[in-house]
Amino acid sequence: MFDAAIASAQPAVCIPPHLPAPPRGRLIVVGAGKASAAMAHTVEQHWPGPISGLVVTRYGYSAPCERIEIVEAAHPVPDAAGMRAAQRMLELARGLDEDDLVLCLISGGGSALLPLPAVGLTLDLKQAVNRALLSCGATISEMNCVRRHLSAIKGGRLGAACYPASVLTLLISDVPGDRPIDVASGPTVADPTTCADALGIVRRYGIELPDAARALLESGRGESIKPGDPRLARGVVRTIATPQMALEAAAEVARRAGITPHILGAALEGEARDVGKVLAGIALQVAVRGQPFEPPCVLLSGGETTVTVHGSGRGGRNVEFLLSLAVGLDGEPGIHALAGDTDGVDGQEEIAGACITPDTLARAWARGLRPMDMLADNDAHSFFSALDDSLITGPTLTNVNDFRAILIER
């Protein structure tokens, strides 16, 4: 099921049906995200005429391109390579005319890969804010609101720079709700949020903003491009792959195996360990009471949970969810589960996620592991690595957010 979810969102599958007709002028390709290089490769394979451009992807996520330049940069904490690529992307966008077409290839991870600071800010400052956002428990929508208002390229600014050229943005969504403004912080789409909204998020989570960043937000100089701006009038956005599509592909695998799938939601959010507790309760009700579903069945869900970091362990939201789920299930027979990030990276580890079985806790105790202590220390990667239950895919070249499956046998 996990493989099917990833396969459904491969650029080779979802890009070709959405390619535009050749423009009268030039076709320029730009983009950012963990899938952007694979997206660019697919565009090159299917485009009949001249093409050029630049996309930036995560280190290790490149794909072979001959006419579109691929730059690799850091994720989730940005680096100078991403900043330079973002600056060059803006330069490519400027100087176009109304006969030109910009094809913008956007996927999850683009926010960190386009870290061009607003005037008066530095990369070091943006890195510090990014680290604080990643560890405070903010949702992806909240994080991206702050990022947009500290950026020189996000929040519609790249789209505005392309004017008067037409812009077609193809999105592979990794965010709950699939809002284009939240995928890579919306570099080509209008942003209805404000500097005041960003400041509210900063206050809510007690984030210590550097003085220059706070002054930018308080003065309103960080405002993004708003709905109705004429510079975005020639822009079109198409979402070509989503978490819901991935879950439906997984559900079809279950049906073919004679297992009834139930999609609980493609946009579940909340603290990872809390979501684990809730889904453990639902799974136990199914297993013991046959409510609200009869086993055998599989409970599928997607979305993006959050982790408020209190410990010093090796963690990620998928493995934290899964360790909490295992504790909640307490070895209940006949329940297996998998949780993983469809991009192949959970947290900052080159590990997609993990699996649990009915004997996960028993095997852990036999090895001297303390599941509750490791959960409290945000150390779930260490837990599953010790059991050899980590899920390691390598770069998947796509990203449709988290995938969770709980299989409940009869």
Short mmCIF file of C-alpha atoms in Angstrom, two decimals:
data_model
loop_
_atom_site.label_atom_id
_atom_site.label_comp_id
_atom_site.label_asym_id
_atom_site.label_seq_id
_atom_site.Cartn_x
_atom_site.Cartn_y
_atom_site.Cartn_z
CA MET A 1 0.00 0.00 0.00
CA PHE A 2 2.82 2.41 0.84
CA ASP A 3 4.53 1.64 -2.47
CA ALA A 4 1.25 2.23 -4.33
CA ALA A 5 0.76 5.59 -2.61
CA ILE A 6 4.24 6.73 -3.68
CA ALA A 7 3.84 5.36 -7.22
CA SER A 8 0.58 7.25 -7.73
CA ALA A 9 2.35 10.56 -7.14
CA GLN A 10 5.38 10.00 -9.36
CA PRO A 11 5.95 12.92 -11.75
CA ALA A 12 6.23 10.49 -14.67
CA VAL A 13 2.58 9.60 -14.01
CA CYS A 14 1.02 12.94 -13.13
CA ILE A 15 2.96 15.54 -15.17
CA PRO A 16 2.25 14.56 -18.83
CA PRO A 17 -1.56 15.08 -18.76
CA HIS A 18 -1.08 18.67 -17.60
CA LEU A 19 1.62 19.95 -19.95
CA PRO A 20 0.55 23.14 -21.78
CA ALA A 21 0.53 23.88 -25.48
CA PRO A 22 3.77 25.50 -26.71
CA PRO A 23 3.73 29.30 -26.27
CA ARG A 24 4.43 31.84 -28.99
CA GLY A 25 7.55 32.86 -27.12
CA ARG A 26 9.91 31.00 -24.81
CA LEU A 27 9.16 28.27 -22.27
CA ILE A 28 11.07 28.84 -19.03
CA VAL A 29 10.92 26.16 -16.33
CA VAL A 30 11.45 27.02 -12.66
CA GLY A 31 10.60 25.06 -9.56
CA ALA A 32 11.42 23.91 -6.06
CA GLY A 33 10.74 20.90 -3.86
CA LYS A 34 11.73 17.31 -3.27
CA ALA A 35 9.95 16.22 -6.45
CA SER A 36 10.97 19.18 -8.62
CA ALA A 37 13.95 17.55 -10.32
CA ALA A 38 11.92 14.48 -11.26
CA MET A 39 9.16 16.81 -12.46
CA ALA A 40 11.65 18.70 -14.64
CA HIS A 41 13.02 15.43 -16.04
CA THR A 42 9.51 14.38 -17.06
CA VAL A 43 8.86 17.77 -18.69
CA GLU A 44 12.07 17.45 -20.72
CA GLN A 45 11.11 13.97 -21.89
CA HIS A 46 7.70 15.12 -23.16
CA TRP A 47 8.39 18.68 -24.40
CA PRO A 48 8.76 18.90 -28.19
CA GLY A 49 10.47 22.29 -28.52
CA PRO A 50 13.16 24.50 -26.96
CA ILE A 51 13.20 24.66 -23.18
CA SER A 52 15.44 26.05 -20.44
CA GLY A 53 15.25 26.83 -16.76
CA LEU A 54 16.32 26.11 -13.19
CA VAL A 55 14.84 24.04 -10.37
CA VAL A 56 16.14 23.39 -6.86
CA THR A 57 15.70 20.13 -4.96
CA ARG A 58 16.97 18.45 -1.80
CA TYR A 59 20.46 16.96 -1.69
CA GLY A 60 20.24 13.44 -3.13
CA TYR A 61 16.96 14.11 -4.97
CA SER A 62 18.37 15.15 -8.32
CA ALA A 63 17.30 13.68 -11.67
CA PRO A 64 19.11 13.72 -15.02
CA CYS A 65 18.23 16.78 -17.12
CA GLU A 66 19.99 18.14 -20.20
CA ARG A 67 18.32 21.54 -20.73
CA ILE A 68 16.91 22.42 -17.29
CA GLU A 69 19.55 23.09 -14.64
CA ILE A 70 19.14 21.15 -11.38
CA VAL A 71 20.53 22.64 -8.17
CA GLU A 72 20.64 20.69 -4.88
CA ALA A 73 20.26 22.43 -1.52
CA ALA A 74 19.54 21.70 2.14
CA HIS A 75 16.23 20.69 3.73
CA PRO A 76 14.65 21.20 6.26
CA VAL A 77 17.10 23.87 7.47
CA PRO A 78 18.09 25.98 4.43
CA ASP A 79 21.58 26.74 3.20
CA ALA A 80 23.45 29.13 0.91
CA ALA A 81 23.00 26.89 -2.15
CA GLY A 82 19.23 27.27 -1.87
CA MET A 83 19.53 31.02 -1.37
CA ARG A 84 21.69 31.43 -4.48
CA ALA A 85 19.31 29.26 -6.53
CA ALA A 86 16.34 31.37 -5.42
CA GLN A 87 18.11 34.58 -6.41
CA ARG A 88 18.95 33.17 -9.85
CA MET A 89 15.35 32.01 -10.26
CA LEU A 90 14.09 35.55 -9.72
CA GLU A 91 16.61 36.80 -12.28
CA LEU A 92 15.36 34.25 -14.83
CA ALA A 93 11.78 35.43 -14.25
CA ARG A 94 12.56 39.09 -14.88
CA GLY A 95 12.72 40.44 -18.42
CA LEU A 96 10.08 38.10 -19.89
CA ASP A 97 7.37 39.33 -22.24
CA GLU A 98 3.70 38.48 -22.74
CA ASP A 99 4.44 35.78 -25.34
CA ASP A 100 6.57 33.79 -22.88
CA LEU A 101 5.34 31.04 -20.57
CA VAL A 102 6.81 30.14 -17.19
CA LEU A 103 6.17 26.55 -16.12
CA CYS A 104 6.59 26.44 -12.34
CA LEU A 105 7.06 22.98 -10.81
CA ILE A 106 6.31 23.05 -7.09
CA SER A 107 6.30 20.25 -4.50
CA GLY A 108 6.72 19.81 -0.78
CA GLY A 109 10.00 21.00 0.70
CA GLY A 110 10.15 24.08 -1.48
CA SER A 111 9.88 26.47 1.46
CA ALA A 112 13.28 25.46 2.83
CA LEU A 113 14.77 25.16 -0.67
CA LEU A 114 13.92 28.78 -1.63
CA PRO A 115 15.35 30.63 1.41
CA LEU A 116 15.83 34.05 -0.18
CA PRO A 117 15.59 36.54 2.70
CA ALA A 118 13.60 39.76 2.42
CA VAL A 119 15.63 42.95 2.16
CA GLY A 120 17.38 43.60 5.48
CA LEU A 121 17.42 39.95 6.58
CA THR A 122 20.19 37.33 6.34
CA LEU A 123 20.36 33.61 5.69
CA ASP A 124 21.58 33.02 9.27
CA LEU A 125 18.46 34.75 10.56
CA LYS A 126 16.19 32.66 8.36
CA GLN A 127 17.93 29.46 9.48
CA ALA A 128 17.37 30.39 13.13
CA VAL A 129 13.67 31.14 12.55
CA ASN A 130 13.29 27.88 10.61
CA ARG A 131 14.77 25.83 13.45
CA ALA A 132 12.44 27.48 15.94
CA LEU A 133 9.40 26.81 13.74
CA LEU A 134 10.34 23.15 13.27
CA SER A 135 10.60 22.45 16.99
CA CYS A 136 7.75 24.53 18.46
CA GLY A 137 4.78 22.41 17.35
CA ALA A 138 3.39 24.87 14.79
CA THR A 139 1.34 23.45 11.93
CA ILE A 140 2.74 23.54 8.40
CA SER A 141 0.25 26.28 7.52
CA GLU A 142 1.44 28.41 10.43
CA MET A 143 5.10 27.81 9.63
CA ASN A 144 4.60 28.80 6.02
CA CYS A 145 2.71 31.96 6.96
CA VAL A 146 5.77 33.17 8.88
CA ARG A 147 8.15 32.08 6.11
CA ARG A 148 6.18 33.94 3.43
CA HIS A 149 6.46 37.24 5.24
CA LEU A 150 10.23 36.98 5.72
CA SER A 151 10.89 36.04 2.09
CA ALA A 152 11.81 37.82 -1.14
CA ILE A 153 10.43 35.03 -3.37
CA LYS A 154 7.54 33.25 -1.61
CA GLY A 155 3.96 34.45 -1.15
CA GLY A 156 3.41 35.25 -4.83
CA ARG A 157 6.64 37.21 -5.32
CA LEU A 158 8.08 34.81 -7.91
CA GLY A 159 4.80 34.94 -9.86
CA ALA A 160 4.80 38.75 -9.76
CA ALA A 161 8.38 38.83 -11.06
CA CYS A 162 7.30 36.80 -14.12
CA TYR A 163 4.78 39.45 -15.26
CA PRO A 164 3.75 40.02 -18.07
CA ALA A 165 4.54 36.39 -19.01
CA SER A 166 1.92 33.71 -18.40
CA VAL A 167 2.60 31.33 -15.50
CA LEU A 168 1.38 27.74 -15.19
CA THR A 169 2.09 26.25 -11.77
CA LEU A 170 1.90 22.45 -11.39
CA LEU A 171 1.67 21.40 -7.73
CA ILE A 172 2.33 18.11 -6.00
CA SER A 173 0.66 18.81 -2.66
CA ASP A 174 2.12 17.70 0.66
CA VAL A 175 -0.10 19.84 2.89
CA PRO A 176 -3.42 19.23 4.65
CA GLY A 177 -6.19 20.79 2.62
CA ASP A 178 -4.02 21.12 -0.53
CA ARG A 179 -4.06 24.94 -0.36
CA PRO A 180 -1.63 26.20 -3.05
CA ILE A 181 -0.42 28.99 -0.76
CA ASP A 182 0.90 26.36 1.66
CA VAL A 183 2.79 24.20 -0.85
CA ALA A 184 6.35 25.57 -0.72
CA SER A 185 4.83 28.75 0.75
CA GLY A 186 3.15 29.66 -2.55
CA PRO A 187 5.84 31.40 -4.64
CA THR A 188 3.47 32.03 -7.55
CA VAL A 189 0.08 32.42 -5.84
CA ALA A 190 -1.61 35.30 -4.02
CA ASP A 191 -1.40 35.26 -0.23
CA PRO A 192 -4.41 36.40 1.83
CA THR A 193 -2.46 36.26 5.12
CA THR A 194 -0.68 39.29 6.56
CA CYS A 195 2.34 40.35 8.58
CA ALA A 196 -0.03 40.66 11.55
CA ASP A 197 -1.00 37.00 11.12
CA ALA A 198 2.66 36.02 11.11
CA LEU A 199 3.28 38.02 14.30
CA GLY A 200 0.31 36.32 15.94
CA ILE A 201 1.82 32.89 15.22
CA VAL A 202 5.18 33.99 16.60
CA ARG A 203 3.53 35.14 19.83
CA ARG A 204 1.36 31.99 20.08
CA TYR A 205 4.38 29.69 20.15
CA GLY A 206 6.73 31.98 22.06
CA ILE A 207 9.26 32.18 19.24
CA GLU A 208 12.12 34.60 19.86
CA LEU A 209 12.37 36.54 16.61
CA PRO A 210 15.60 38.39 15.78
CA ASP A 211 15.13 42.16 15.93
CA ALA A 212 15.41 42.64 12.16
CA ALA A 213 12.70 40.05 11.48
CA ARG A 214 10.36 41.51 14.09
CA ALA A 215 10.86 45.03 12.71
CA LEU A 216 10.06 43.79 9.18
CA LEU A 217 6.78 42.25 10.32
CA GLU A 218 5.74 45.07 12.63
CA SER A 219 6.34 47.70 9.95
CA GLY A 220 4.39 45.76 7.31
CA ARG A 221 7.38 45.80 4.92
CA GLY A 222 7.15 42.02 4.72
CA GLU A 223 3.70 41.97 3.11
CA SER A 224 3.29 39.35 0.40
CA ILE A 225 1.43 39.64 -2.92
CA LYS A 226 -2.31 39.86 -2.25
CA PRO A 227 -5.36 38.52 -4.13
CA GLY A 228 -6.35 40.81 -6.99
CA ASP A 229 -2.81 41.92 -7.77
CA PRO A 230 -2.70 42.41 -11.58
CA ARG A 231 0.78 40.87 -11.79
CA LEU A 232 -0.74 37.46 -10.99
CA ALA A 233 -3.68 37.79 -13.41
CA ARG A 234 -2.03 35.58 -16.03
CA GLY A 235 -1.29 32.76 -13.59
CA VAL A 236 -2.97 29.33 -13.53
CA VAL A 237 -2.49 26.73 -10.79
CA ARG A 238 -3.16 22.99 -11.20
CA THR A 239 -2.78 20.48 -8.38
CA ILE A 240 -1.70 17.25 -10.06
CA ALA A 241 -1.11 14.92 -7.08
CA THR A 242 -2.49 15.00 -3.53
CA PRO A 243 -2.48 12.94 -0.32
CA GLN A 244 -6.08 11.90 -1.06
CA MET A 245 -5.09 10.46 -4.43
CA ALA A 246 -2.28 8.50 -2.76
CA LEU A 247 -4.61 7.07 -0.12
CA GLU A 248 -7.08 6.00 -2.80
CA ALA A 249 -4.29 4.16 -4.63
CA ALA A 250 -3.40 2.39 -1.38
CA ALA A 251 -7.06 1.55 -0.75
CA GLU A 252 -7.26 -0.21 -4.12
CA VAL A 253 -4.34 -2.45 -3.14
CA ALA A 254 -6.20 -3.44 0.03
CA ARG A 255 -9.38 -4.23 -1.89
CA ARG A 256 -7.49 -6.49 -4.28
CA ALA A 257 -6.11 -8.34 -1.25
CA GLY A 258 -9.62 -8.86 0.18
CA ILE A 259 -9.19 -6.30 2.97
CA THR A 260 -11.76 -3.51 3.34
CA PRO A 261 -10.07 -0.08 3.43
CA HIS A 262 -11.39 2.88 5.40
CA ILE A 263 -9.85 6.29 4.69
CA LEU A 264 -10.13 8.24 7.95
CA GLY A 265 -8.85 11.47 6.42
CA ALA A 266 -6.14 12.86 4.18
CA ALA A 267 -5.53 15.95 6.32
CA LEU A 268 -5.15 14.77 9.93
CA GLU A 269 -3.15 17.18 12.08
CA GLY A 270 -2.21 17.49 15.75
CA GLU A 271 0.61 16.34 18.00
CA ALA A 272 1.96 13.07 16.61
CA ARG A 273 1.78 11.25 19.93
CA ASP A 274 -1.82 12.42 20.50
CA VAL A 275 -2.89 11.22 17.06
CA GLY A 276 -1.23 7.90 17.90
CA LYS A 277 -3.29 7.57 21.08
CA VAL A 278 -6.55 8.38 19.29
CA LEU A 279 -5.97 5.94 16.44
CA ALA A 280 -4.93 3.24 18.94
CA GLY A 281 -8.32 3.67 20.62
CA ILE A 282 -10.16 3.40 17.31
CA ALA A 283 -8.16 0.33 16.26
CA LEU A 284 -8.88 -1.41 19.58
CA GLN A 285 -12.61 -0.69 19.22
CA VAL A 286 -12.53 -2.29 15.78
CA ALA A 287 -10.54 -5.30 16.94
CA VAL A 288 -12.49 -5.99 20.14
CA ARG A 289 -16.01 -4.70 19.36
CA GLY A 290 -16.23 -4.70 15.59
CA GLN A 291 -17.11 -0.99 15.75
CA PRO A 292 -17.29 1.21 13.76
CA PHE A 293 -15.88 -1.27 11.23
CA GLU A 294 -15.73 -5.05 11.05
CA PRO A 295 -12.32 -6.64 10.73
CA PRO A 296 -10.45 -7.57 8.63
CA CYS A 297 -9.89 -3.99 7.54
CA VAL A 298 -7.23 -1.35 7.19
CA LEU A 299 -7.48 2.20 8.54
CA LEU A 300 -5.72 4.64 6.20
CA SER A 301 -4.88 8.26 6.91
CA GLY A 302 -2.64 11.07 5.74
CA GLY A 303 -1.88 14.65 6.62
CA GLU A 304 0.90 16.19 8.65
CA THR A 305 1.19 15.84 12.40
CA THR A 306 3.52 17.99 14.46
CA VAL A 307 6.09 17.34 17.19
CA THR A 308 6.80 19.75 19.99
CA VAL A 309 10.38 18.84 20.85
CA HIS A 310 11.07 18.36 24.55
CA GLY A 311 13.78 15.70 24.41
CA SER A 312 17.13 15.25 22.69
CA GLY A 313 16.56 12.00 20.80
CA ARG A 314 16.40 11.08 17.11
CA GLY A 315 12.79 11.63 16.12
CA GLY A 316 10.31 12.39 13.38
CA ARG A 317 6.56 12.85 13.34
CA ASN A 318 5.81 9.45 11.73
CA VAL A 319 7.90 7.39 14.11
CA GLU A 320 6.67 9.40 17.09
CA PHE A 321 3.08 8.67 16.01
CA LEU A 322 3.92 4.99 15.57
CA LEU A 323 5.63 4.58 18.94
CA SER A 324 2.67 6.24 20.64
CA LEU A 325 0.34 3.93 18.70
CA ALA A 326 2.31 0.85 19.82
CA VAL A 327 2.13 1.96 23.46
CA GLY A 328 -1.62 2.53 23.13
CA LEU A 329 -2.24 -0.86 21.49
CA ASP A 330 -0.23 -2.59 24.25
CA GLY A 331 0.45 -5.69 22.19
CA GLU A 332 -3.14 -6.30 21.05
CA PRO A 333 -3.03 -9.39 18.78
CA GLY A 334 -3.74 -9.05 15.09
CA ILE A 335 -2.92 -5.36 14.66
CA HIS A 336 -0.03 -4.23 12.45
CA ALA A 337 0.80 -0.70 11.34
CA LEU A 338 3.08 1.33 9.11
CA ALA A 339 3.71 5.06 9.10
CA GLY A 340 6.06 6.88 6.77
CA ASP A 341 6.71 10.10 4.93
CA THR A 342 6.16 9.61 1.22
CA ASP A 343 9.29 11.64 0.43
CA GLY A 344 11.48 9.08 2.23
CA VAL A 345 12.58 11.41 5.05
CA ASP A 346 10.94 11.56 8.48
CA GLY A 347 12.31 14.49 10.47
CA GLN A 348 15.97 14.98 9.59
CA GLU A 349 16.81 11.29 9.19
CA GLU A 350 17.23 9.41 5.90
CA ILE A 351 14.51 7.09 7.18
CA ALA A 352 10.92 7.25 5.91
CA GLY A 353 9.22 5.79 9.00
CA ALA A 354 8.72 2.38 10.59
CA CYS A 355 6.40 -0.58 11.16
CA ILE A 356 4.90 -2.12 14.29
CA THR A 357 3.61 -5.63 14.97
CA PRO A 358 1.73 -7.14 17.92
CA ASP A 359 5.06 -8.14 19.52
CA THR A 360 6.82 -4.77 19.08
CA LEU A 361 6.71 -3.87 22.79
CA ALA A 362 7.71 -7.37 23.90
CA ARG A 363 10.74 -7.34 21.60
CA ALA A 364 11.66 -3.86 22.83
CA TRP A 365 11.53 -4.86 26.50
CA ALA A 366 13.62 -7.95 25.74
CA ARG A 367 16.33 -5.67 24.38
CA GLY A 368 16.20 -3.40 27.41
CA LEU A 369 14.41 -0.57 25.62
CA ARG A 370 11.99 1.64 27.53
CA PRO A 371 9.26 2.72 25.08
CA MET A 372 7.65 5.42 27.24
CA ASP A 373 11.00 6.98 28.15
CA MET A 374 12.08 7.00 24.52
CA LEU A 375 8.78 8.59 23.48
CA ALA A 376 9.27 11.30 26.11
CA ASP A 377 12.78 11.93 24.73
CA ASN A 378 11.52 12.20 21.11
CA ASP A 379 13.76 9.21 20.36
CA ALA A 380 11.51 7.04 18.21
CA HIS A 381 14.05 6.60 15.39
CA SER A 382 16.46 5.03 17.88
CA PHE A 383 13.65 2.78 19.15
CA PHE A 384 12.71 1.38 15.75
CA SER A 385 16.31 1.19 14.53
CA ALA A 386 17.18 -1.00 17.53
CA LEU A 387 14.34 -3.36 16.56
CA ASP A 388 15.34 -3.31 12.87
CA ASP A 389 11.82 -2.07 12.09
CA SER A 390 12.74 1.19 10.36
CA LEU A 391 11.29 1.85 6.92
CA ILE A 392 14.07 3.00 4.57
CA THR A 393 13.15 3.86 0.99
CA GLY A 394 15.84 6.27 -0.14
CA PRO A 395 14.72 9.32 -2.16
CA THR A 396 11.26 8.66 -3.58
CA LEU A 397 11.34 11.75 -5.86
CA THR A 398 7.85 12.76 -4.79
CA ASN A 399 6.09 14.08 -1.69
CA VAL A 400 2.41 13.75 -0.82
CA ASN A 401 2.89 13.98 2.93
CA ASP A 402 2.53 11.27 5.55
CA PHE A 403 1.04 7.83 5.02
CA ARG A 404 -0.42 5.78 7.87
CA ALA A 405 -1.97 2.31 7.64
CA ILE A 406 -3.31 0.21 10.53
CA LEU A 407 -4.16 -3.35 9.49
CA ILE A 408 -6.60 -5.15 11.77
CA GLU A 409 -6.95 -8.89 11.19
CA ARG A 410 -10.06 -10.87 11.93
#
